[in-house]
CSV table of C-alpha atoms in Angstrom, one decimal:
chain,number,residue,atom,x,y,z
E,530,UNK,CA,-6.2,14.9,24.1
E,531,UNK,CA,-3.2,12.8,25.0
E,532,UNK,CA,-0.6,13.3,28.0
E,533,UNK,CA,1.9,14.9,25.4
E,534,UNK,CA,-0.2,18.0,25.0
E,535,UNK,CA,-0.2,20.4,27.8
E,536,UNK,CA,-3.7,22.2,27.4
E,537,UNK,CA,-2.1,25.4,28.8
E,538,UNK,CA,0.4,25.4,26.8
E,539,UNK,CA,-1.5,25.2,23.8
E,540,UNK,CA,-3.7,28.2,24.8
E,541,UNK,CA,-0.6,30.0,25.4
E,542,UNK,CA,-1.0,30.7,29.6
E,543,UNK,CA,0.8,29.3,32.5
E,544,UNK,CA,-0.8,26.5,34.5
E,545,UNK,CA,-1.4,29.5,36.7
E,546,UNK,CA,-3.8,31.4,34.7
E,547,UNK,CA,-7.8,32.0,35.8
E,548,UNK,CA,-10.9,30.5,34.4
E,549,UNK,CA,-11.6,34.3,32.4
E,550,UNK,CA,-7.8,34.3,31.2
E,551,UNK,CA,-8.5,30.9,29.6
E,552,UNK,CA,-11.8,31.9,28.0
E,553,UNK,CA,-10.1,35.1,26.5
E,554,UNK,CA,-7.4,33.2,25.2
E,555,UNK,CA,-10.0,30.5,23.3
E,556,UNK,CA,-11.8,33.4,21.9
E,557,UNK,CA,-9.3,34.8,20.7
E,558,UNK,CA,-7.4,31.9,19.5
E,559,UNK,CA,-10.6,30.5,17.8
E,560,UNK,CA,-11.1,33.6,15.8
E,561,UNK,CA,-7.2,33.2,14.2
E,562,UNK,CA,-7.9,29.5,13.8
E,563,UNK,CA,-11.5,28.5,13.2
E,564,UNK,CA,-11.8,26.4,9.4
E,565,UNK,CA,-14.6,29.4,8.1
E,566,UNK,CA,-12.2,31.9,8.9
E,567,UNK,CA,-8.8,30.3,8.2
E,568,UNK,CA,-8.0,28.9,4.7
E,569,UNK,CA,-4.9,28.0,5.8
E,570,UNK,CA,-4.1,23.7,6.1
E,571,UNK,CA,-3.0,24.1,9.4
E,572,UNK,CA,-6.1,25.3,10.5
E,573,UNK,CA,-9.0,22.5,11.1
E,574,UNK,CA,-6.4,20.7,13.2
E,575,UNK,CA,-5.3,23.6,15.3
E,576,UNK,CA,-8.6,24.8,15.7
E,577,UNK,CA,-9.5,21.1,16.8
E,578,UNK,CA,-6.4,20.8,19.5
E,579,UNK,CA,-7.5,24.7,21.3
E,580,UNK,CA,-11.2,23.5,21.1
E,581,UNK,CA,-9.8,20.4,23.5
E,582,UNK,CA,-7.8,22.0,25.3
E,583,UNK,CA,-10.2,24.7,26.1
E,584,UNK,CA,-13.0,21.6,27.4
E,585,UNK,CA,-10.3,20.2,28.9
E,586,UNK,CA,-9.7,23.1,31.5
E,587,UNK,CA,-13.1,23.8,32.2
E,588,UNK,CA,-13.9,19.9,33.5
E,589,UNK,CA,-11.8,19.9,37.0
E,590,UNK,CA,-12.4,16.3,36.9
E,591,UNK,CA,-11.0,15.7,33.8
E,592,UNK,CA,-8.5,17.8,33.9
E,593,UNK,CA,-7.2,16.0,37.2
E,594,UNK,CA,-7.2,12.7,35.2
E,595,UNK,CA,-5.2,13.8,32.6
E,596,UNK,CA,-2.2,15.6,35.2
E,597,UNK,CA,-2.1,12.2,36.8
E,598,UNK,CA,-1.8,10.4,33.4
E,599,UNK,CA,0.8,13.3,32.3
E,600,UNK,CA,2.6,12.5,35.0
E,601,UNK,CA,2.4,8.7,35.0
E,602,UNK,CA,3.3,8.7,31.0
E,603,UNK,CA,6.3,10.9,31.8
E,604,UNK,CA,7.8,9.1,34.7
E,605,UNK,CA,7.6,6.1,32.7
E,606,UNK,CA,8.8,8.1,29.0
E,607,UNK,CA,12.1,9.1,31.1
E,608,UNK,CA,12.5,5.1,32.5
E,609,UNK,CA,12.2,3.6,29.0
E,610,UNK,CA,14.0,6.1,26.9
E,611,UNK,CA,10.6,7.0,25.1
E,612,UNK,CA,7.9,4.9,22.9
E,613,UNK,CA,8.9,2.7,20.4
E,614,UNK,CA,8.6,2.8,16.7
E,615,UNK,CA,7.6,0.0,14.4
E,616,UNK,CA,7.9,0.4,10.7
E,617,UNK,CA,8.3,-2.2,7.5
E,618,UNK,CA,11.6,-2.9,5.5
E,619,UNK,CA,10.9,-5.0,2.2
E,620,UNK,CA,13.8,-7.1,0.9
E,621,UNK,CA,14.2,-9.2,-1.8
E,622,UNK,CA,15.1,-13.0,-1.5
E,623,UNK,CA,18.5,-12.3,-2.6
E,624,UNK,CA,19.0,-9.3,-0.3
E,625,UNK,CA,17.3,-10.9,2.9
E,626,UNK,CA,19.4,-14.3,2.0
E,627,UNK,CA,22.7,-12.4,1.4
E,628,UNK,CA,22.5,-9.5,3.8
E,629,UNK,CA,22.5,-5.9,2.6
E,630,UNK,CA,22.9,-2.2,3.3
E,631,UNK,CA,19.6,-0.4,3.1
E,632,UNK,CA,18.8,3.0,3.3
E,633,UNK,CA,15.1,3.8,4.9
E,634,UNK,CA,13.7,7.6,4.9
E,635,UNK,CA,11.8,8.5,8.4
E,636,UNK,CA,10.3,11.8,9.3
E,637,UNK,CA,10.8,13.7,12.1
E,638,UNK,CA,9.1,16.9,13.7
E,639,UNK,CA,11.9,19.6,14.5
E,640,UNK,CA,11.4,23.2,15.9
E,641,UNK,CA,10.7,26.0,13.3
E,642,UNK,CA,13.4,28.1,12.9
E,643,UNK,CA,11.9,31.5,11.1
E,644,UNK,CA,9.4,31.3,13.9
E,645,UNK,CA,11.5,29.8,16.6
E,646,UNK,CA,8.8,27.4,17.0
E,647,UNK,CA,6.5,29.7,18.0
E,648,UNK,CA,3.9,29.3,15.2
E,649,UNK,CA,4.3,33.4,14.7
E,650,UNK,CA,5.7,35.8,12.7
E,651,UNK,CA,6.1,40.0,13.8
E,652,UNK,CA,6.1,41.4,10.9
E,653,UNK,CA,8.2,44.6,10.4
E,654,UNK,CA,5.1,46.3,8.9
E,655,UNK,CA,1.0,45.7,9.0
E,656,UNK,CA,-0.3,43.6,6.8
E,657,UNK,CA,-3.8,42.8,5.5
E,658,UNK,CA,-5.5,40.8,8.5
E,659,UNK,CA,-6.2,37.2,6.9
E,660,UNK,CA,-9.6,36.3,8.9
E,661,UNK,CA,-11.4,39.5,7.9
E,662,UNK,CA,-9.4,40.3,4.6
E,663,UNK,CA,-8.3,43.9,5.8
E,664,UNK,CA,-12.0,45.4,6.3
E,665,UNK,CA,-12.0,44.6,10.3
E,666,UNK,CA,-15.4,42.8,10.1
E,667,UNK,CA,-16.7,39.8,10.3
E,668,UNK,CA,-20.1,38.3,9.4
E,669,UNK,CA,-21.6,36.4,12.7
E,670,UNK,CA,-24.2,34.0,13.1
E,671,UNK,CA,-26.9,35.9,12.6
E,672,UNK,CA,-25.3,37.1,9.6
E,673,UNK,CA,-24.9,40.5,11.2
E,674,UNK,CA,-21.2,41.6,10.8
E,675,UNK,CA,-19.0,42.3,14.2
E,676,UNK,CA,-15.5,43.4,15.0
E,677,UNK,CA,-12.6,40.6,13.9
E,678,UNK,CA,-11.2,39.9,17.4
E,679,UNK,CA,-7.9,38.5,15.1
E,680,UNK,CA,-7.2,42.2,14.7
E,681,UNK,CA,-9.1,44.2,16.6
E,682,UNK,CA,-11.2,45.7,13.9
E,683,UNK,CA,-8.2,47.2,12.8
E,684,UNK,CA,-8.2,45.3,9.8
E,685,UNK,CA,-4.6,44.7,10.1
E,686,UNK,CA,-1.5,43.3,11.9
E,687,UNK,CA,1.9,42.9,12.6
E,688,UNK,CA,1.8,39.1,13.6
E,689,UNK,CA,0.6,36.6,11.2
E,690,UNK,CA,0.5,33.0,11.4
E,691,UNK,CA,4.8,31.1,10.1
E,692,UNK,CA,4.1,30.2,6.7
E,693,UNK,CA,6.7,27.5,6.9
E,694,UNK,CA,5.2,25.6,9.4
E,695,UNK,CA,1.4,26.8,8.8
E,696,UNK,CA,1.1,28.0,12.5
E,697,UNK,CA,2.2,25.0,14.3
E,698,UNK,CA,5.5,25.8,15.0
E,699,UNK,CA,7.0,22.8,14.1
E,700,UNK,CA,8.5,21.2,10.2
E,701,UNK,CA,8.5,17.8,9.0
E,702,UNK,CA,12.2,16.9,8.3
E,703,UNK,CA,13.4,13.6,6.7
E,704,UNK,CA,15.9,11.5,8.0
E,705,UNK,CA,17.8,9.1,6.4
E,706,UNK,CA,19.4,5.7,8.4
E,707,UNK,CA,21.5,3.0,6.9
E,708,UNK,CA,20.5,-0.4,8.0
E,709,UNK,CA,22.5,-3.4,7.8
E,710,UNK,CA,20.6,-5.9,7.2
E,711,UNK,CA,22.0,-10.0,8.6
E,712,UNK,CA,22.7,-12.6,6.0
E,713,UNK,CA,19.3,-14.9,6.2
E,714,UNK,CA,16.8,-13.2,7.7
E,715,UNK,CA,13.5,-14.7,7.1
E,716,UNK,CA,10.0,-12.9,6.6
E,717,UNK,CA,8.3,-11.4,10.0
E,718,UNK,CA,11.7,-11.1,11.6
E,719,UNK,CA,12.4,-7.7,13.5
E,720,UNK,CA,15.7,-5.6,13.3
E,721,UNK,CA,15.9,-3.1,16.5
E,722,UNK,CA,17.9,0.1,16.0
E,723,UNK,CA,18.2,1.5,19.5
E,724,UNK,CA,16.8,5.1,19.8
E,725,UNK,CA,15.6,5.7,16.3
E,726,UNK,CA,12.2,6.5,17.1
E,727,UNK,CA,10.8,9.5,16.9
E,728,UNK,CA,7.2,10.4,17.8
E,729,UNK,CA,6.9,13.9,17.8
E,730,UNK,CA,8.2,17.5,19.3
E,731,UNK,CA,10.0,17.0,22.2
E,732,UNK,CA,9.2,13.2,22.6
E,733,UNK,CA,12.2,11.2,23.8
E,734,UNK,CA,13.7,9.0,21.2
E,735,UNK,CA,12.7,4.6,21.4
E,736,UNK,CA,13.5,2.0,20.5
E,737,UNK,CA,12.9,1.6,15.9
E,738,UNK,CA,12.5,-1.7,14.9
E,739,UNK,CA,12.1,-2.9,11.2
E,740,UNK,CA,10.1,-5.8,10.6
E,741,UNK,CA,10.6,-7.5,7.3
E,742,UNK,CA,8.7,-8.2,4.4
E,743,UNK,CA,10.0,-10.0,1.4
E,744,UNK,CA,8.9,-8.8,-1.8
E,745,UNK,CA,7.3,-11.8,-4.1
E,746,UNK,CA,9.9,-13.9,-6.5
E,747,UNK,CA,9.3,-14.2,-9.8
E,748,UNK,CA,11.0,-17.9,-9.8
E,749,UNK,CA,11.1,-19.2,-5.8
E,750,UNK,CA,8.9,-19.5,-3.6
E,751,UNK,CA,10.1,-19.7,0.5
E,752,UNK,CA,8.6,-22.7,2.9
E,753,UNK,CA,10.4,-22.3,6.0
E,754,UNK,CA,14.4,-22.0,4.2
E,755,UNK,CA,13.5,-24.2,1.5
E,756,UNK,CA,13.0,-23.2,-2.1
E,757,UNK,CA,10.4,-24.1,-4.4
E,758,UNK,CA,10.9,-23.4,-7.9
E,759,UNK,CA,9.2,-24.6,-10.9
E,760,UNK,CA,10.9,-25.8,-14.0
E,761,UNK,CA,10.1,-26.2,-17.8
E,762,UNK,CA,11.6,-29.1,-19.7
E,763,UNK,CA,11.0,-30.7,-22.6
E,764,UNK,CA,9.1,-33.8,-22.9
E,765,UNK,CA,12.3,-35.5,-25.0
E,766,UNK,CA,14.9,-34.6,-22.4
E,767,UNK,CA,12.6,-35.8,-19.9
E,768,UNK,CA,12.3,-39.4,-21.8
E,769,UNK,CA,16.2,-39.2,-21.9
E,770,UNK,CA,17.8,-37.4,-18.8
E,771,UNK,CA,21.0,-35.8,-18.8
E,772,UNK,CA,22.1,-33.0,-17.4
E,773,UNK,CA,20.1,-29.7,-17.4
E,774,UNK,CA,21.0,-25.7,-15.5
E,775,UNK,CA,18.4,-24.6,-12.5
E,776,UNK,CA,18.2,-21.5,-11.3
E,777,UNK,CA,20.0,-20.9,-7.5
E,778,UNK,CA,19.9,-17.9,-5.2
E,779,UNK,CA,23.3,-17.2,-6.1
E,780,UNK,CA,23.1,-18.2,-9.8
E,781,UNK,CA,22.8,-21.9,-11.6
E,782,UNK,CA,23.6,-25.2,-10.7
E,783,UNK,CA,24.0,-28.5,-12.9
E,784,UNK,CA,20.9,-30.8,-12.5
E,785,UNK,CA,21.6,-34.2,-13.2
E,786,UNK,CA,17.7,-35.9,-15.1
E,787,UNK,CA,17.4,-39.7,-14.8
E,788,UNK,CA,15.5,-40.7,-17.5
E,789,UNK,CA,11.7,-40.2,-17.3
E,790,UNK,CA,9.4,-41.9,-16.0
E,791,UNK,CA,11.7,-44.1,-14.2
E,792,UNK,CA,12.3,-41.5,-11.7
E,793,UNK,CA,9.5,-38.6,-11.2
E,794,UNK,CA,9.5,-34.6,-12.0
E,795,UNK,CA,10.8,-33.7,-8.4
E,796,UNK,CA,14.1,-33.4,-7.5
E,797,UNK,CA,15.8,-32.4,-4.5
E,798,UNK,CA,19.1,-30.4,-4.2
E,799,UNK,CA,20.6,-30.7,-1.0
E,800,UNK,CA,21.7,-27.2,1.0
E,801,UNK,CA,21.0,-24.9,-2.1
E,802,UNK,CA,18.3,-23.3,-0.5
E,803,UNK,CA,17.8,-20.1,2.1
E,804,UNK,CA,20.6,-19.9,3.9
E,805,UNK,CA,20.9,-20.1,7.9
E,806,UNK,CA,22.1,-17.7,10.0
E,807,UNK,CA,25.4,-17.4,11.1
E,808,UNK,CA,27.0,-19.6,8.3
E,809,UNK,CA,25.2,-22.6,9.4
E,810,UNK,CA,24.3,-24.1,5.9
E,811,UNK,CA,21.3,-23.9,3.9
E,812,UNK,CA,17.8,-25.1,3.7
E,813,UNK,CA,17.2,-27.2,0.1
E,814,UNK,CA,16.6,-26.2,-3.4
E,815,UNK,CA,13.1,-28.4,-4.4
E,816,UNK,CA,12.6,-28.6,-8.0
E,817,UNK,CA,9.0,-30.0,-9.7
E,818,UNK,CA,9.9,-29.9,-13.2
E,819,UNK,CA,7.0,-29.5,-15.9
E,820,UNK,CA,6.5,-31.6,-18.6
E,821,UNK,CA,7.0,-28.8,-22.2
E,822,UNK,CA,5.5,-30.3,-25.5
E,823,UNK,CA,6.8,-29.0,-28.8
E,824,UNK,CA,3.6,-26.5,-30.3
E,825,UNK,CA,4.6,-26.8,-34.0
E,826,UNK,CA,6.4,-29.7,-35.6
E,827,UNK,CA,7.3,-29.7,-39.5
E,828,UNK,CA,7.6,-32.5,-41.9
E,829,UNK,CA,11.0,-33.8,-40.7
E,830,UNK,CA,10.1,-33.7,-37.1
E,831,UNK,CA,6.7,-35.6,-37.7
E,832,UNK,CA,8.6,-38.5,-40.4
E,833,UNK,CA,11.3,-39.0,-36.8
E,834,UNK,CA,8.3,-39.1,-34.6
E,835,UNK,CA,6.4,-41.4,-36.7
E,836,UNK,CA,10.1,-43.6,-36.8
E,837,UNK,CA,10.3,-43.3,-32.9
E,838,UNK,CA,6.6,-44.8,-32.2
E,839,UNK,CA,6.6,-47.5,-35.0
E,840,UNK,CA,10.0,-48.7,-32.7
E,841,UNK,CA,8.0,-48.6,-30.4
E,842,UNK,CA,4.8,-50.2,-31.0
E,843,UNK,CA,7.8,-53.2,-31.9
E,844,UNK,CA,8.1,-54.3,-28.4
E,845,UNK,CA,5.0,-52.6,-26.3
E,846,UNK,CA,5.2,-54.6,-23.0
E,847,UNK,CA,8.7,-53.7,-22.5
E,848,UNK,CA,8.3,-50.0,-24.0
E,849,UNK,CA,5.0,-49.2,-22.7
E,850,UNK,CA,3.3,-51.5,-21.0
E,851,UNK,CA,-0.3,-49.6,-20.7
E,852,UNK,CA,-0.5,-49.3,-24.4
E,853,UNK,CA,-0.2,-53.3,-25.0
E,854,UNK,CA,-2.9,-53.4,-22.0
E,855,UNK,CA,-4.9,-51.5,-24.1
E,856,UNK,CA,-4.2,-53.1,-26.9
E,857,UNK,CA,-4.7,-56.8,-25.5
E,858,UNK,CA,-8.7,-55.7,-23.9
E,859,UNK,CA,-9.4,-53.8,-26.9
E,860,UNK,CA,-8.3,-56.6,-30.0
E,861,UNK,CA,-10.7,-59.0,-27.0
E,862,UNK,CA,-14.0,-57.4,-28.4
């Protein structure tokens, strides 16, 4: 059990209360919540927090070591503000490179209201008792049936467990918090919103911080703020150049090919990568274009192509010198 659970408190007694006022209390109180006899959600973990609370009490030398931790976790709690909060925000590379609003959805605990956080409803007439089903029996160990303690063998009551919060006596409530979110913020980065946490009933409010994760790119990939991106192009307008349209971060830009293979398939475009913060220019865009052959030619195509390498099987050293290498060792044998 942690210092945020008074064990009194979850018995229902003052810190004042004696040893046989605590064991009434836990039998009665396991009888409403015990799992065989509660079908109710809320139950196991009930059940699980009295059963603690209960072994708590009865060690003196436990129970001293958890006051003093109460009291440490407290003192420190109302210097700090309360713990803080750590969740995940995923961004695209277009959101985390141009900044953005998000919206993120947190939960909170808040107080009951039917119940008034109290984890009990009084009814304004008896109803069936839900541990012994309205006969006032229960089956023990032994299989032997015995008075329900949850209603006295009366077989009914006036107080039954909140059905809005299942006993506890607290709700789940969702929040919602608009974030805005810096131009270039890179992955693994933190954002701290200042008392947004929240870590349960009564806990004091921390310090949430947001710490990003950018979602996969179907085009770039991110190396510190530079951009990777891999380009198709085909084989001809390789062998030519000219000018071709890449993909940017905030659209296209005009690549200018020299002709192939005089310069190679990577080209570097200065400052249109991930931006910096701040306004302070931009990491590079770095392009390895890819090589695309035509899959299917027809007639026409092949009668050009067959044109094209008869040119140049002309003049083969200046054209292509490894295929007049070849040609020279292999015409040798």
């Amino acid at each position: 059990m942690d210092s945020s659970h008074d064990p009194f408190s979850l018995l229902g007694l003052p810190p004042t209360a004696s040893l046989e006022e605590v064991k009434r209390a836990y039998r009665r109180l396991a009888m409403r919540w015990h799992p065989d006899r509660n079908p109710s959600a809320a139950a196991e973990a009930q059940f699980k927090q009295i059963k603690a609370a209960y072994e708590l009490i009865l060690d003196p030398q436990r129970y001293a070591e958890w006051l003093a931790s109460a009291t440490a976790s407290s003192t420190a709690e109302a210097a700090s503000g309360g713990e803080d909060q750590t969740e995940t925000l995923t961004l695209s590379l277009e959101e985390a490179a141009q900044g953005c609003v998000k919206s993120i959805e947190l939960v909170r605990s808040t107080r009951c209201t039917p119940c008034h956080g109290s984890g009990k409803i009084q009814r304004t007439h008896s109803v069936p008792c839900a541990i012994c089903k309205g006969v006032g029996r229960v089956r023990g160990e032994s299989r032997a049936t015995r008075l329900c303690e949850a209603c006295a063998g009366r077989g009914f009551v006036r107080e039954t467990a909140c059905e809005d919060c299942e006993g506890s006596g607290w709700r789940k409530k969702l929040r919602t918090l608009s974030v805005k979110v810096p131009p270039g913020i890179l992955h693994g980065e933190r954002l701290r919103l200042r008392r947004q946490a929240h870590h349960g009933p009564g806990a004091a409010a921390g310090d949430l911080y947001l710490e990003i994760r950018l979602a996969p790119h179907n085009l770039f990939e991110l190396h510190e703020r530079n951009l990777h991106c891999r380009v198709p192009v085909s084989i001809f307008r390789l062998l030519i150049g000219g000018k071709i349209e890449v993909p940017t971060l905030n659209g296209h830009a005009i690549l200018e090919l020299q002709p192939y293979p005089e310069h190679g398939l990577n080209y570097t475009l200065t400052g249109h990568g991930f931006p910096k913060k701040h306004g302070r220019g931009a990491g590079d865009l770095v392009l390895n274009l890819q090589a695309i052959y035509p899959q299917q030619l027809n007639p026409k195509d092949r009668d050009q192509l067959e044109s094209l390498d008869a040119a140049l099987a002309d003049d083969l050293e200046q054209h292509a010198p490894e295929l007049a290498d070849w040609a020279t060792r292999t015409h040798r044998r």
